[in-house]
Amino acid sequence: NAGVTQTPKFRVLKTGQSMTLLCAQDMNHEYMYWYRQDPGMGLRLIHYSVGEGTTAKGEVPDGYNVSRLKKQNFLLGLESAAPSQTSVYFCASKDRVSETQYFGPGTRLLVL
Amino acid sequence: RKEVEQDPGPFNVPEGATVAFNCTYSNSASQSFFWYRQDCRKEPKLLMSVYSSGNEDGRFTAQLNRASQYISLLIRDSKLSDSATYLCVVKGAGSYQLTFGKGTKLSVIP
C-alpha cells in the first residue's frame, strides 16, 4: 500500500514549456486535490476532484488544468510554464467518510 | 481578515518545555478543525482532529472555542522530534475543501 505517490519528484522547466504532474493513490479515495506551497503563503488549493470524471477550481486555478480520467489518478498540467509557477506541488486524497487528507511527497518545480 | 491565521513563529523552546499555538478562523460556519504537522521538506500529515469538547492525544491537547473562533494546540514535555511546522486547518460546512493556515514553526532545542 503506497498511499499517495507523485511523479516527478523534481523538475526544471524553461518559461513557456509544458509539463504534467501525476498523482496516484491506491486507497480507493473519491476525493483528490492539488495544492501549491510557497514560502510565507501556506498551502493553496489549485484544483480538486470529487470523483472520476469531475474536476473543480480551487483558490488559485489560473495557468493550470487537471484531469481525473481514472479514480486513482489526478493529473495537473501546466500548458505554458511561468516563473510564478515555481513552487512545491502537493497532491492529496481523502475518502467520503473520513476528514483526513493524505498527502503525497510533493513535486518541486523550478521555472526559469 | 485572512480565513485562518496563525502566529508564524518561530517558537524556540528547550526540551521538556510546554508550548502552545493559537489559531483564529474567520468563517463562523466552519465545521471541522484539525492540526497537521509538516516536517522540513516533507508533506503535511494529520496530527489530530479538534473536537468541541477538547481532546488529548498523549502530550498533545487541542481545544476549540467556537464563540471566539479560536483553536489551540498545547504540547507538553517537548521532544526534539516535535520540531516541525504545525498547520491549523479548517473545513467549512458542506465543503470538500480544507483551508490551511500558514503554519507555526517550532524548534525544540537540546
JSON list of C-alpha atoms in Angstrom, two decimals:
[
{"chain": "A", "resi": 1, "resn": "ASN", "atom": "CA", "xyz": [0.00, 0.00, 0.00]},
{"chain": "A", "resi": 2, "resn": "ALA", "atom": "CA", "xyz": [1.95, 3.01, -1.29]},
{"chain": "A", "resi": 3, "resn": "GLY", "atom": "CA", "xyz": [-0.64, 5.65, -0.30]},
{"chain": "A", "resi": 4, "resn": "VAL", "atom": "CA", "xyz": [-0.28, 8.75, -2.44]},
{"chain": "A", "resi": 5, "resn": "THR", "atom": "CA", "xyz": [2.60, 8.96, -4.90]},
{"chain": "A", "resi": 6, "resn": "GLN", "atom": "CA", "xyz": [3.69, 11.83, -7.13]},
{"chain": "A", "resi": 7, "resn": "THR", "atom": "CA", "xyz": [5.90, 11.95, -10.20]},
{"chain": "A", "resi": 8, "resn": "PRO", "atom": "CA", "xyz": [8.26, 13.54, -10.88]},
{"chain": "A", "resi": 9, "resn": "LYS", "atom": "CA", "xyz": [9.88, 14.49, -7.59]},
{"chain": "A", "resi": 10, "resn": "PHE", "atom": "CA", "xyz": [11.77, 17.40, -9.08]},
{"chain": "A", "resi": 11, "resn": "ARG", "atom": "CA", "xyz": [11.71, 19.21, -12.43]},
{"chain": "A", "resi": 12, "resn": "VAL", "atom": "CA", "xyz": [13.28, 22.25, -14.02]},
{"chain": "A", "resi": 13, "resn": "LEU", "atom": "CA", "xyz": [11.39, 23.94, -16.85]},
{"chain": "A", "resi": 14, "resn": "LYS", "atom": "CA", "xyz": [12.04, 26.91, -19.08]},
{"chain": "A", "resi": 15, "resn": "THR", "atom": "CA", "xyz": [9.40, 29.60, -19.40]},
{"chain": "A", "resi": 16, "resn": "GLY", "atom": "CA", "xyz": [6.79, 28.55, -21.94]},
{"chain": "A", "resi": 17, "resn": "GLN", "atom": "CA", "xyz": [7.40, 24.81, -21.66]},
{"chain": "A", "resi": 18, "resn": "SER", "atom": "CA", "xyz": [4.61, 22.46, -20.69]},
{"chain": "A", "resi": 19, "resn": "MET", "atom": "CA", "xyz": [4.51, 19.52, -18.33]},
{"chain": "A", "resi": 20, "resn": "THR", "atom": "CA", "xyz": [2.16, 17.18, -16.50]},
{"chain": "A", "resi": 21, "resn": "LEU", "atom": "CA", "xyz": [2.41, 16.20, -12.86]},
{"chain": "A", "resi": 22, "resn": "LEU", "atom": "CA", "xyz": [0.99, 12.81, -12.00]},
{"chain": "A", "resi": 23, "resn": "CYS", "atom": "CA", "xyz": [-0.65, 11.87, -8.72]},
{"chain": "A", "resi": 24, "resn": "ALA", "atom": "CA", "xyz": [-1.70, 8.32, -7.96]},
{"chain": "A", "resi": 25, "resn": "GLN", "atom": "CA", "xyz": [-3.45, 6.87, -4.91]},
{"chain": "A", "resi": 26, "resn": "ASP", "atom": "CA", "xyz": [-4.16, 3.25, -4.07]},
{"chain": "A", "resi": 27, "resn": "MET", "atom": "CA", "xyz": [-6.62, 3.83, -1.22]},
{"chain": "A", "resi": 28, "resn": "ASN", "atom": "CA", "xyz": [-9.74, 3.95, -3.42]},
{"chain": "A", "resi": 29, "resn": "HIS", "atom": "CA", "xyz": [-10.41, 7.52, -2.32]},
{"chain": "A", "resi": 30, "resn": "GLU", "atom": "CA", "xyz": [-13.12, 9.54, -4.04]},
{"chain": "A", "resi": 31, "resn": "TYR", "atom": "CA", "xyz": [-11.66, 12.99, -3.48]},
{"chain": "A", "resi": 32, "resn": "MET", "atom": "CA", "xyz": [-8.34, 14.25, -4.76]},
{"chain": "A", "resi": 33, "resn": "TYR", "atom": "CA", "xyz": [-6.66, 17.66, -4.54]},
{"chain": "A", "resi": 34, "resn": "TRP", "atom": "CA", "xyz": [-3.74, 19.62, -5.96]},
{"chain": "A", "resi": 35, "resn": "TYR", "atom": "CA", "xyz": [-2.08, 22.27, -3.79]},
{"chain": "A", "resi": 36, "resn": "ARG", "atom": "CA", "xyz": [0.90, 24.53, -4.19]},
{"chain": "A", "resi": 37, "resn": "GLN", "atom": "CA", "xyz": [3.03, 25.65, -1.28]},
{"chain": "A", "resi": 38, "resn": "ASP", "atom": "CA", "xyz": [5.14, 28.78, -1.39]},
{"chain": "A", "resi": 39, "resn": "PRO", "atom": "CA", "xyz": [7.22, 30.39, 1.37]},
{"chain": "A", "resi": 40, "resn": "GLY", "atom": "CA", "xyz": [5.07, 32.66, 3.51]},
{"chain": "A", "resi": 41, "resn": "MET", "atom": "CA", "xyz": [1.90, 31.67, 1.64]},
{"chain": "A", "resi": 42, "resn": "GLY", "atom": "CA", "xyz": [1.00, 28.32, 3.08]},
{"chain": "A", "resi": 43, "resn": "LEU", "atom": "CA", "xyz": [-0.85, 25.64, 1.15]},
{"chain": "A", "resi": 44, "resn": "ARG", "atom": "CA", "xyz": [-3.22, 26.92, -1.54]},
{"chain": "A", "resi": 45, "resn": "LEU", "atom": "CA", "xyz": [-5.73, 24.77, -3.39]},
{"chain": "A", "resi": 46, "resn": "ILE", "atom": "CA", "xyz": [-5.34, 24.76, -7.18]},
{"chain": "A", "resi": 47, "resn": "HIS", "atom": "CA", "xyz": [-7.98, 22.26, -8.34]},
{"chain": "A", "resi": 48, "resn": "TYR", "atom": "CA", "xyz": [-9.81, 19.35, -6.83]},
{"chain": "A", "resi": 49, "resn": "SER", "atom": "CA", "xyz": [-11.95, 16.40, -7.87]},
{"chain": "A", "resi": 50, "resn": "VAL", "atom": "CA", "xyz": [-14.85, 14.72, -6.06]},
{"chain": "A", "resi": 51, "resn": "GLY", "atom": "CA", "xyz": [-14.91, 11.69, -8.31]},
{"chain": "A", "resi": 52, "resn": "GLU", "atom": "CA", "xyz": [-13.79, 10.13, -11.56]},
{"chain": "A", "resi": 53, "resn": "GLY", "atom": "CA", "xyz": [-14.54, 12.42, -14.48]},
{"chain": "A", "resi": 54, "resn": "THR", "atom": "CA", "xyz": [-15.16, 15.51, -12.32]},
{"chain": "A", "resi": 55, "resn": "THR", "atom": "CA", "xyz": [-12.94, 18.48, -11.54]},
{"chain": "A", "resi": 56, "resn": "ALA", "atom": "CA", "xyz": [-13.42, 21.87, -9.92]},
{"chain": "A", "resi": 57, "resn": "LYS", "atom": "CA", "xyz": [-11.42, 25.06, -9.42]},
{"chain": "A", "resi": 58, "resn": "GLY", "atom": "CA", "xyz": [-9.81, 25.92, -6.14]},
{"chain": "A", "resi": 59, "resn": "GLU", "atom": "CA", "xyz": [-8.31, 29.14, -4.88]},
{"chain": "A", "resi": 60, "resn": "VAL", "atom": "CA", "xyz": [-5.53, 29.58, -7.49]},
{"chain": "A", "resi": 61, "resn": "PRO", "atom": "CA", "xyz": [-6.54, 27.72, -10.70]},
{"chain": "A", "resi": 62, "resn": "ASP", "atom": "CA", "xyz": [-5.17, 30.10, -13.34]},
{"chain": "A", "resi": 63, "resn": "GLY", "atom": "CA", "xyz": [-2.43, 28.63, -15.52]},
{"chain": "A", "resi": 64, "resn": "TYR", "atom": "CA", "xyz": [-3.28, 25.04, -14.58]},
{"chain": "A", "resi": 65, "resn": "ASN", "atom": "CA", "xyz": [-5.54, 22.32, -15.95]},
{"chain": "A", "resi": 66, "resn": "VAL", "atom": "CA", "xyz": [-6.45, 18.98, -14.43]},
{"chain": "A", "resi": 67, "resn": "SER", "atom": "CA", "xyz": [-7.98, 15.68, -15.44]},
{"chain": "A", "resi": 68, "resn": "ARG", "atom": "CA", "xyz": [-9.37, 12.71, -13.50]},
{"chain": "A", "resi": 69, "resn": "LEU", "atom": "CA", "xyz": [-9.92, 10.02, -16.11]},
{"chain": "A", "resi": 70, "resn": "LYS", "atom": "CA", "xyz": [-9.33, 7.22, -13.62]},
{"chain": "A", "resi": 71, "resn": "LYS", "atom": "CA", "xyz": [-10.33, 7.20, -9.97]},
{"chain": "A", "resi": 72, "resn": "GLN", "atom": "CA", "xyz": [-6.80, 6.52, -8.79]},
{"chain": "A", "resi": 73, "resn": "ASN", "atom": "CA", "xyz": [-5.08, 9.23, -10.85]},
{"chain": "A", "resi": 74, "resn": "PHE", "atom": "CA", "xyz": [-5.25, 13.02, -10.82]},
{"chain": "A", "resi": 75, "resn": "LEU", "atom": "CA", "xyz": [-3.13, 14.90, -13.35]},
{"chain": "A", "resi": 76, "resn": "LEU", "atom": "CA", "xyz": [-2.06, 18.52, -13.12]},
{"chain": "A", "resi": 77, "resn": "GLY", "atom": "CA", "xyz": [-0.98, 20.23, -16.32]},
{"chain": "A", "resi": 78, "resn": "LEU", "atom": "CA", "xyz": [0.94, 23.40, -16.97]},
{"chain": "A", "resi": 79, "resn": "GLU", "atom": "CA", "xyz": [0.43, 24.41, -20.60]},
{"chain": "A", "resi": 80, "resn": "SER", "atom": "CA", "xyz": [2.91, 27.30, -20.65]},
{"chain": "A", "resi": 81, "resn": "ALA", "atom": "CA", "xyz": [5.03, 27.47, -17.53]},
{"chain": "A", "resi": 82, "resn": "ALA", "atom": "CA", "xyz": [5.85, 30.83, -15.95]},
{"chain": "A", "resi": 83, "resn": "PRO", "atom": "CA", "xyz": [8.42, 31.68, -13.25]},
{"chain": "A", "resi": 84, "resn": "SER", "atom": "CA", "xyz": [5.50, 32.45, -10.90]},
{"chain": "A", "resi": 85, "resn": "GLN", "atom": "CA", "xyz": [4.66, 28.75, -11.01]},
{"chain": "A", "resi": 86, "resn": "THR", "atom": "CA", "xyz": [7.92, 27.85, -9.29]},
{"chain": "A", "resi": 87, "resn": "SER", "atom": "CA", "xyz": [6.66, 26.08, -6.20]},
{"chain": "A", "resi": 88, "resn": "VAL", "atom": "CA", "xyz": [6.26, 22.80, -4.36]},
{"chain": "A", "resi": 89, "resn": "TYR", "atom": "CA", "xyz": [3.17, 20.95, -5.56]},
{"chain": "A", "resi": 90, "resn": "PHE", "atom": "CA", "xyz": [1.36, 18.52, -3.26]},
{"chain": "A", "resi": 91, "resn": "CYS", "atom": "CA", "xyz": [-1.36, 16.11, -4.18]},
{"chain": "A", "resi": 92, "resn": "ALA", "atom": "CA", "xyz": [-3.77, 14.77, -1.56]},
{"chain": "A", "resi": 93, "resn": "SER", "atom": "CA", "xyz": [-6.68, 12.37, -1.37]},
{"chain": "A", "resi": 94, "resn": "LYS", "atom": "CA", "xyz": [-9.44, 11.50, 1.07]},
{"chain": "A", "resi": 95, "resn": "ASP", "atom": "CA", "xyz": [-12.42, 9.18, 1.26]},
{"chain": "A", "resi": 96, "resn": "ARG", "atom": "CA", "xyz": [-16.08, 10.18, 1.67]},
{"chain": "A", "resi": 97, "resn": "VAL", "atom": "CA", "xyz": [-16.32, 9.49, 5.37]},
{"chain": "A", "resi": 98, "resn": "SER", "atom": "CA", "xyz": [-13.02, 10.47, 6.93]},
{"chain": "A", "resi": 99, "resn": "GLU", "atom": "CA", "xyz": [-11.96, 14.09, 7.02]},
{"chain": "A", "resi": 100, "resn": "THR", "atom": "CA", "xyz": [-8.28, 13.17, 6.85]},
{"chain": "A", "resi": 101, "resn": "GLN", "atom": "CA", "xyz": [-6.40, 14.20, 3.74]},
{"chain": "A", "resi": 102, "resn": "TYR", "atom": "CA", "xyz": [-3.39, 12.07, 2.84]},
{"chain": "A", "resi": 103, "resn": "PHE", "atom": "CA", "xyz": [-0.63, 13.90, 1.03]},
{"chain": "A", "resi": 104, "resn": "GLY", "atom": "CA", "xyz": [1.93, 12.76, -1.49]},
{"chain": "A", "resi": 105, "resn": "PRO", "atom": "CA", "xyz": [5.62, 13.59, -1.01]},
{"chain": "A", "resi": 106, "resn": "GLY", "atom": "CA", "xyz": [5.48, 16.62, -3.29]},
{"chain": "A", "resi": 107, "resn": "THR", "atom": "CA", "xyz": [6.97, 17.76, -6.60]},
{"chain": "A", "resi": 108, "resn": "ARG", "atom": "CA", "xyz": [9.48, 20.59, -6.58]},
{"chain": "A", "resi": 109, "resn": "LEU", "atom": "CA", "xyz": [9.17, 22.65, -9.75]},
{"chain": "A", "resi": 110, "resn": "LEU", "atom": "CA", "xyz": [11.57, 25.37, -10.82]},
{"chain": "A", "resi": 111, "resn": "VAL", "atom": "CA", "xyz": [10.63, 27.51, -13.82]},
{"chain": "A", "resi": 112, "resn": "LEU", "atom": "CA", "xyz": [13.47, 29.56, -15.26]},
{"chain": "B", "resi": 1, "resn": "ARG", "atom": "CA", "xyz": [-9.17, 39.22, 7.64]},
{"chain": "B", "resi": 2, "resn": "LYS", "atom": "CA", "xyz": [-7.50, 36.03, 6.42]},
{"chain": "B", "resi": 3, "resn": "GLU", "atom": "CA", "xyz": [-9.56, 32.86, 6.71]},
{"chain": "B", "resi": 4, "resn": "VAL", "atom": "CA", "xyz": [-7.14, 31.05, 9.01]},
{"chain": "B", "resi": 5, "resn": "GLU", "atom": "CA", "xyz": [-4.47, 32.96, 10.89]},
{"chain": "B", "resi": 6, "resn": "GLN", "atom": "CA", "xyz": [-1.56, 31.62, 12.88]},
{"chain": "B", "resi": 7, "resn": "ASP", "atom": "CA", "xyz": [1.46, 33.14, 14.55]},
{"chain": "B", "resi": 8, "resn": "PRO", "atom": "CA", "xyz": [4.29, 32.11, 12.18]},
{"chain": "B", "resi": 9, "resn": "GLY", "atom": "CA", "xyz": [6.85, 31.88, 14.96]},
{"chain": "B", "resi": 10, "resn": "PRO", "atom": "CA", "xyz": [9.45, 30.55, 15.10]},
{"chain": "B", "resi": 11, "resn": "PHE", "atom": "CA", "xyz": [8.98, 29.23, 18.59]},
{"chain": "B", "resi": 12, "resn": "ASN", "atom": "CA", "xyz": [12.31, 28.10, 20.02]},
{"chain": "B", "resi": 13, "resn": "VAL", "atom": "CA", "xyz": [11.81, 26.12, 23.21]},
{"chain": "B", "resi": 14, "resn": "PRO", "atom": "CA", "xyz": [14.05, 23.87, 25.33]},
{"chain": "B", "resi": 15, "resn": "GLU", "atom": "CA", "xyz": [13.37, 20.16, 25.64]},
{"chain": "B", "resi": 16, "resn": "GLY", "atom": "CA", "xyz": [10.78, 19.44, 28.28]},
{"chain": "B", "resi": 17, "resn": "ALA", "atom": "CA", "xyz": [9.03, 22.79, 27.89]},
{"chain": "B", "resi": 18, "resn": "THR", "atom": "CA", "xyz": [5.32, 23.30, 27.34]},
{"chain": "B", "resi": 19, "resn": "VAL", "atom": "CA", "xyz": [4.39, 25.31, 24.28]},
{"chain": "B", "resi": 20, "resn": "ALA", "atom": "CA", "xyz": [1.04, 26.50, 22.97]},
{"chain": "B", "resi": 21, "resn": "PHE", "atom": "CA", "xyz": [-0.01, 27.53, 19.48]},
{"chain": "B", "resi": 22, "resn": "ASN", "atom": "CA", "xyz": [-3.07, 29.54, 18.65]},
{"chain": "B", "resi": 23, "resn": "CYS", "atom": "CA", "xyz": [-5.14, 29.88, 15.53]},
{"chain": "B", "resi": 24, "resn": "THR", "atom": "CA", "xyz": [-8.15, 32.01, 14.60]},
{"chain": "B", "resi": 25, "resn": "TYR", "atom": "CA", "xyz": [-10.59, 31.43, 11.78]},
{"chain": "B", "resi": 26, "resn": "SER", "atom": "CA", "xyz": [-12.94, 33.89, 10.13]},
{"chain": "B", "resi": 27, "resn": "ASN", "atom": "CA", "xyz": [-15.82, 31.73, 8.87]},
{"chain": "B", "resi": 28, "resn": "SER", "atom": "CA", "xyz": [-18.28, 31.15, 11.72]},
{"chain": "B", "resi": 29, "resn": "ALA", "atom": "CA", "xyz": [-19.90, 28.34, 9.70]},
{"chain": "B", "resi": 30, "resn": "SER", "atom": "CA", "xyz": [-16.71, 26.28, 9.79]},
{"chain": "B", "resi": 31, "resn": "GLN", "atom": "CA", "xyz": [-17.48, 22.77, 10.85]},
{"chain": "B", "resi": 32, "resn": "SER", "atom": "CA", "xyz": [-14.33, 20.73, 11.30]},
{"chain": "B", "resi": 33, "resn": "PHE", "atom": "CA", "xyz": [-10.93, 21.60, 12.67]},
{"chain": "B", "resi": 34, "resn": "PHE", "atom": "CA", "xyz": [-7.55, 19.92, 12.58]},
{"chain": "B", "resi": 35, "resn": "TRP", "atom": "CA", "xyz": [-3.90, 20.28, 13.34]},
{"chain": "B", "resi": 36, "resn": "TYR", "atom": "CA", "xyz": [-1.46, 18.96, 10.74]},
{"chain": "B", "resi": 37, "resn": "ARG", "atom": "CA", "xyz": [2.27, 18.62, 11.18]},
{"chain": "B", "resi": 38, "resn": "GLN", "atom": "CA", "xyz": [4.79, 19.25, 8.42]},
{"chain": "B", "resi": 39, "resn": "ASP", "atom": "CA", "xyz": [8.45, 18.32, 8.76]},
{"chain": "B", "resi": 40, "resn": "CYS", "atom": "CA", "xyz": [11.05, 20.23, 6.78]},
{"chain": "B", "resi": 41, "resn": "ARG", "atom": "CA", "xyz": [10.80, 19.40, 3.05]},
{"chain": "B", "resi": 42, "resn": "LYS", "atom": "CA", "xyz": [8.11, 16.78, 3.71]},
{"chain": "B", "resi": 43, "resn": "GLU", "atom": "CA", "xyz": [4.38, 16.55, 3.16]},
{"chain": "B", "resi": 44, "resn": "PRO", "atom": "CA", "xyz": [1.81, 17.58, 5.78]},
{"chain": "B", "resi": 45, "resn": "LYS", "atom": "CA", "xyz": [0.38, 14.81, 7.94]},
{"chain": "B", "resi": 46, "resn": "LEU", "atom": "CA", "xyz": [-2.63, 14.84, 10.24]},
{"chain": "B", "resi": 47, "resn": "LEU", "atom": "CA", "xyz": [-1.61, 15.31, 13.86]},
{"chain": "B", "resi": 48, "resn": "MET", "atom": "CA", "xyz": [-5.07, 15.39, 15.40]},
{"chain": "B", "resi": 49, "resn": "SER", "atom": "CA", "xyz": [-8.63, 16.49, 14.88]},
{"chain": "B", "resi": 50, "resn": "VAL", "atom": "CA", "xyz": [-10.06, 19.13, 17.20]},
{"chain": "B", "resi": 51, "resn": "TYR", "atom": "CA", "xyz": [-13.37, 18.39, 18.89]},
{"chain": "B", "resi": 52, "resn": "SER", "atom": "CA", "xyz": [-15.76, 20.84, 20.53]},
{"chain": "B", "resi": 53, "resn": "SER", "atom": "CA", "xyz": [-15.15, 19.40, 23.99]},
{"chain": "B", "resi": 54, "resn": "GLY", "atom": "CA", "xyz": [-11.39, 19.47, 23.57]},
{"chain": "B", "resi": 55, "resn": "ASN", "atom": "CA", "xyz": [-9.29, 16.36, 23.13]},
{"chain": "B", "resi": 56, "resn": "GLU", "atom": "CA", "xyz": [-5.97, 14.95, 24.15]},
{"chain": "B", "resi": 57, "resn": "ASP", "atom": "CA", "xyz": [-3.55, 12.55, 22.49]},
{"chain": "B", "resi": 58, "resn": "GLY", "atom": "CA", "xyz": [-0.59, 11.80, 24.71]},
{"chain": "B", "resi": 59, "resn": "ARG", "atom": "CA", "xyz": [1.39, 15.01, 25.16]},
{"chain": "B", "resi": 60, "resn": "PHE", "atom": "CA", "xyz": [-0.83, 16.93, 22.74]},
{"chain": "B", "resi": 61, "resn": "THR", "atom": "CA", "xyz": [-4.04, 18.74, 23.70]},
{"chain": "B", "resi": 62, "resn": "ALA", "atom": "CA", "xyz": [-6.30, 20.52, 21.25]},
{"chain": "B", "resi": 63, "resn": "GLN", "atom": "CA", "xyz": [-9.09, 22.92, 22.16]},
{"chain": "B", "resi": 64, "resn": "LEU", "atom": "CA", "xyz": [-11.79, 24.73, 20.22]},
{"chain": "B", "resi": 65, "resn": "ASN", "atom": "CA", "xyz": [-13.65, 27.89, 21.20]},
{"chain": "B", "resi": 66, "resn": "ARG", "atom": "CA", "xyz": [-16.45, 28.40, 18.68]},
{"chain": "B", "resi": 67, "resn": "ALA", "atom": "CA", "xyz": [-17.64, 31.64, 20.25]},
{"chain": "B", "resi": 68, "resn": "SER", "atom": "CA", "xyz": [-14.24, 33.26, 19.78]},
{"chain": "B", "resi": 69, "resn": "GLN", "atom": "CA", "xyz": [-13.46, 31.28, 16.59]},
{"chain": "B", "resi": 70, "resn": "TYR", "atom": "CA", "xyz": [-10.23, 30.12, 18.10]},
{"chain": "B", "resi": 71, "resn": "ILE", "atom": "CA", "xyz": [-8.29, 26.84, 18.11]},
{"chain": "B", "resi": 72, "resn": "SER", "atom": "CA", "xyz": [-5.28, 25.94, 20.20]},
{"chain": "B", "resi": 73, "resn": "LEU", "atom": "CA", "xyz": [-2.67, 23.20, 20.40]},
{"chain": "B", "resi": 74, "resn": "LEU", "atom": "CA", "xyz": [-0.72, 22.53, 23.57]},
{"chain": "B", "resi": 75, "resn": "ILE", "atom": "CA", "xyz": [2.41, 20.38, 23.55]},
{"chain": "B", "resi": 76, "resn": "ARG", "atom": "CA", "xyz": [3.71, 19.22, 26.93]},
{"chain": "B", "resi": 77, "resn": "ASP", "atom": "CA", "xyz": [7.20, 17.89, 27.68]},
{"chain": "B", "resi": 78, "resn": "SER", "atom": "CA", "xyz": [8.53, 18.91, 24.25]},
{"chain": "B", "resi": 79, "resn": "LYS", "atom": "CA", "xyz": [10.84, 16.47, 22.47]},
{"chain": "B", "resi": 80, "resn": "LEU", "atom": "CA", "xyz": [13.47, 17.20, 19.84]},
{"chain": "B", "resi": 81, "resn": "SER", "atom": "CA", "xyz": [11.31, 15.18, 17.44]},
{"chain": "B", "resi": 82, "resn": "ASP", "atom": "CA", "xyz": [8.46, 17.69, 17.88]},
{"chain": "B", "resi": 83, "resn": "SER", "atom": "CA", "xyz": [10.44, 20.22, 15.80]},
{"chain": "B", "resi": 84, "resn": "ALA", "atom": "CA", "xyz": [8.25, 20.88, 12.78]},
{"chain": "B", "resi": 85, "resn": "THR", "atom": "CA", "xyz": [5.75, 23.34, 11.37]},
{"chain": "B", "resi": 86, "resn": "TYR", "atom": "CA", "xyz": [2.22, 22.99, 12.76]},
{"chain": "B", "resi": 87, "resn": "LEU", "atom": "CA", "xyz": [-0.63, 23.83, 10.42]},
{"chain": "B", "resi": 88, "resn": "CYS", "atom": "CA", "xyz": [-4.07, 24.88, 11.63]},
{"chain": "B", "resi": 89, "resn": "VAL", "atom": "CA", "xyz": [-6.72, 23.56, 9.24]},
{"chain": "B", "resi": 90, "resn": "VAL", "atom": "CA", "xyz": [-10.42, 24.39, 8.97]},
{"chain": "B", "resi": 91, "resn": "LYS", "atom": "CA", "xyz": [-13.23, 22.85, 6.92]},
{"chain": "B", "resi": 92, "resn": "GLY", "atom": "CA", "xyz": [-16.46, 24.63, 6.09]},
{"chain": "B", "resi": 93, "resn": "ALA", "atom": "CA", "xyz": [-19.87, 23.01, 6.40]},
{"chain": "B", "resi": 94, "resn": "GLY", "atom": "CA", "xyz": [-20.72, 21.02, 3.31]},
{"chain": "B", "resi": 95, "resn": "SER", "atom": "CA", "xyz": [-17.35, 21.83, 1.78]},
{"chain": "B", "resi": 96, "resn": "TYR", "atom": "CA", "xyz": [-14.95, 19.44, 0.10]},
{"chain": "B", "resi": 97, "resn": "GLN", "atom": "CA", "xyz": [-12.09, 21.79, 0.80]},
{"chain": "B", "resi": 98, "resn": "LEU", "atom": "CA", "xyz": [-9.75, 22.38, 3.69]},
{"chain": "B", "resi": 99, "resn": "THR", "atom": "CA", "xyz": [-8.34, 25.83, 4.41]},
{"chain": "B", "resi": 100, "resn": "PHE", "atom": "CA", "xyz": [-4.80, 25.79, 5.75]},
{"chain": "B", "resi": 101, "resn": "GLY", "atom": "CA", "xyz": [-3.12, 28.36, 7.94]},
{"chain": "B", "resi": 102, "resn": "LYS", "atom": "CA", "xyz": [0.41, 29.34, 7.00]},
{"chain": "B", "resi": 103, "resn": "GLY", "atom": "CA", "xyz": [1.81, 27.34, 9.88]},
{"chain": "B", "resi": 104, "resn": "THR", "atom": "CA", "xyz": [3.75, 27.91, 13.08]},
{"chain": "B", "resi": 105, "resn": "LYS", "atom": "CA", "xyz": [7.34, 26.73, 13.16]},
{"chain": "B", "resi": 106, "resn": "LEU", "atom": "CA", "xyz": [8.55, 25.01, 16.32]},
{"chain": "B", "resi": 107, "resn": "SER", "atom": "CA", "xyz": [12.18, 24.28, 17.11]},
{"chain": "B", "resi": 108, "resn": "VAL", "atom": "CA", "xyz": [12.89, 22.25, 20.23]},
{"chain": "B", "resi": 109, "resn": "ILE", "atom": "CA", "xyz": [16.42, 22.88, 21.44]},
{"chain": "B", "resi": 110, "resn": "PRO", "atom": "CA", "xyz": [18.54, 20.39, 23.43]}
]
